[in-house]
Amino acid sequence: MTAGWRRLDPRTLRVTLVTMLGVAVVAGVPTTVGLLGTGLPLLVIVPVGAVLLVLGGVGIDWLRWRHTRYRVTDSRVEVRHDFVVHTVKSIPRERVRSVDIDAGPVHRLFGVVKVRIGTGQQDKAGEVITFDPLDRALAERLRGDLLRRTTTEPATAVPGELARLDWAWLRYAPLSVSTPILGAAAFGAVMQVAEWFGVQADVVRAVGGFFASLSVVELVAVLVVIGLVVGVVGSLGLFVEMWWNYRLTRESGALVMRRGLVTTRSLTLEERRVRGLEFVEPLGARLAGAARLDAVATGLRVKDEKGHSVPRSLAPAMPKAKAQALAASILGESPPPTEAAGLTAHPVAARRRRLVWAVSGALAPVAVLALLGVLLTDVLLVIAGVVAVIAVPLAVALGADAYRNLGHGLRGEYLVARSGAVRRRTVALRRGGVIGWRVVSSPFQRRVGLLNLVAVTSANSGAYEIPDVDAAGLAFADDAVPGVLGQFLDYGPGEAAATDK
């Protein structure tokens, strides 16, 4: 890789041109419809506005391309902007922990990609350098060159494919929480488009007329069914888009995941930076016997440049046995530490807390409906009763399940903690990756002799909690990471609980 300053790929102007043309069309159609009947010369206003929008976008991107340079030397990765405000971002090569390659549909059309080079400092924007765009072949060579210099492949790691997409996993896609959300979003999209064209009232009247023979309860049931059907179709499409051509491989001491249909994505993690795995079981997938794996690693960004969460999944939801086998391959441990059998149960007081919180959460909307029923109409009192009959037993079941899922223990080099009901999570965290403990106890916890242990690590969000353990949890923390918490174990329970280490 040359050490001289270089420009980004000039095809960025084509990417911006096509993108802005799409924006102009999407914005122009509702604008034209909204201005109909106003007497304004639409044949002049809309095309002129579209041209200005496209030229402005391309012009700004040309200035960015014209005044941006980057270089990769034997010691540093740098990018420089020399327009108006002169800025330079620079990171040492030895601190490079990830090189991710993404390409949306327009990028793919012109054979270019977006490259993000990170150091593992998720809380500092300057620790991520983005090259947008680069030629795809050049980006692949850059990734190999950077990671080859910063990785040392473990002697026991065998390069090759660890997992690839099995289309049988598609059956788990509708079991996600995204299914009802996509269904509700579809109704909202229809109403928004109808509003753009000024026919929202007509749509409402048409729907009302079509279902005029149904009672209110029947109408709600029909709409729920339609929403779920639309949500299922949407979740299947989303799975195909996200996980098309999914492959997880081990290459030169790094885990490389590739996936995506319209937008292709590539995630690279140095194995020596992997601190463990999360075995994640959302409720729907858990009932179907499925789970997914999320990475726990330094250098893995939690937020992108815009503050959006960055997915950490190394695989989609798959049968639990396959997920455990994949975890064993990634960590080189058999059986994998993510198997939660034999974990230490938590005190009975932890069950009471979960039941109280679950039932309180279920009764809160019931209380609001009942109050409104007293003030407004008896119909709301009936609805409050129905909600209570359904929600309270469900809350009790979820609270009891949340308690059964609590557990912690040690598996060789790994600290294992499990919690959650709607989203059960078993995290296997390498003990050497724990750099400290936080011990927290609220007034309500102190009354029943409970506390939360929080393992502090440099990976992912930086902390993993073991909730509602008793005083024996302090000894467990000291056994897991000797020498960190032991100096506080001679204090009384109240003082130890207040310690932040």
mmCIF file of N, CA, C and O in Angstrom, residues 19 35 85 141 244 396:
data_model
loop_
_atom_site.group_PDB
_atom_site.id
_atom_site.type_symbol
_atom_site.label_atom_id
_atom_site.label_comp_id
_atom_site.label_asym_id
_atom_site.label_seq_id
_atom_site.Cartn_x
_atom_site.Cartn_y
_atom_site.Cartn_z
ATOM 1 N N THR A 19 -27.977 8.940 -6.423
ATOM 2 C CA THR A 19 -28.663 9.064 -5.138
ATOM 3 C C THR A 19 -29.535 10.313 -5.094
ATOM 4 O O THR A 19 -30.701 10.262 -4.664
ATOM 5 N N LEU A 35 -49.101 20.577 -4.230
ATOM 6 C CA LEU A 35 -49.262 21.919 -4.793
ATOM 7 C C LEU A 35 -50.326 21.984 -5.884
ATOM 8 O O LEU A 35 -50.610 23.066 -6.402
ATOM 9 N N VAL A 85 -12.389 24.372 6.750
ATOM 10 C CA VAL A 85 -11.769 23.941 8.002
ATOM 11 C C VAL A 85 -10.814 22.794 7.684
ATOM 12 O O VAL A 85 -11.211 21.789 7.102
ATOM 13 N N ARG A 141 -7.853 -5.385 -0.514
ATOM 14 C CA ARG A 141 -6.394 -5.441 -0.294
ATOM 15 C C ARG A 141 -6.008 -4.634 0.940
ATOM 16 O O ARG A 141 -5.140 -5.043 1.723
ATOM 17 N N TRP A 244 -28.650 -12.665 3.156
ATOM 18 C CA TRP A 244 -28.348 -13.279 1.869
ATOM 19 C C TRP A 244 -26.839 -13.539 1.738
ATOM 20 O O TRP A 244 -26.026 -12.676 2.049
ATOM 21 N N VAL A 396 -47.175 -12.592 35.492
ATOM 22 C CA VAL A 396 -46.694 -13.559 36.491
ATOM 23 C C VAL A 396 -45.845 -14.633 35.818
ATOM 24 O O VAL A 396 -44.775 -15.014 36.325
#
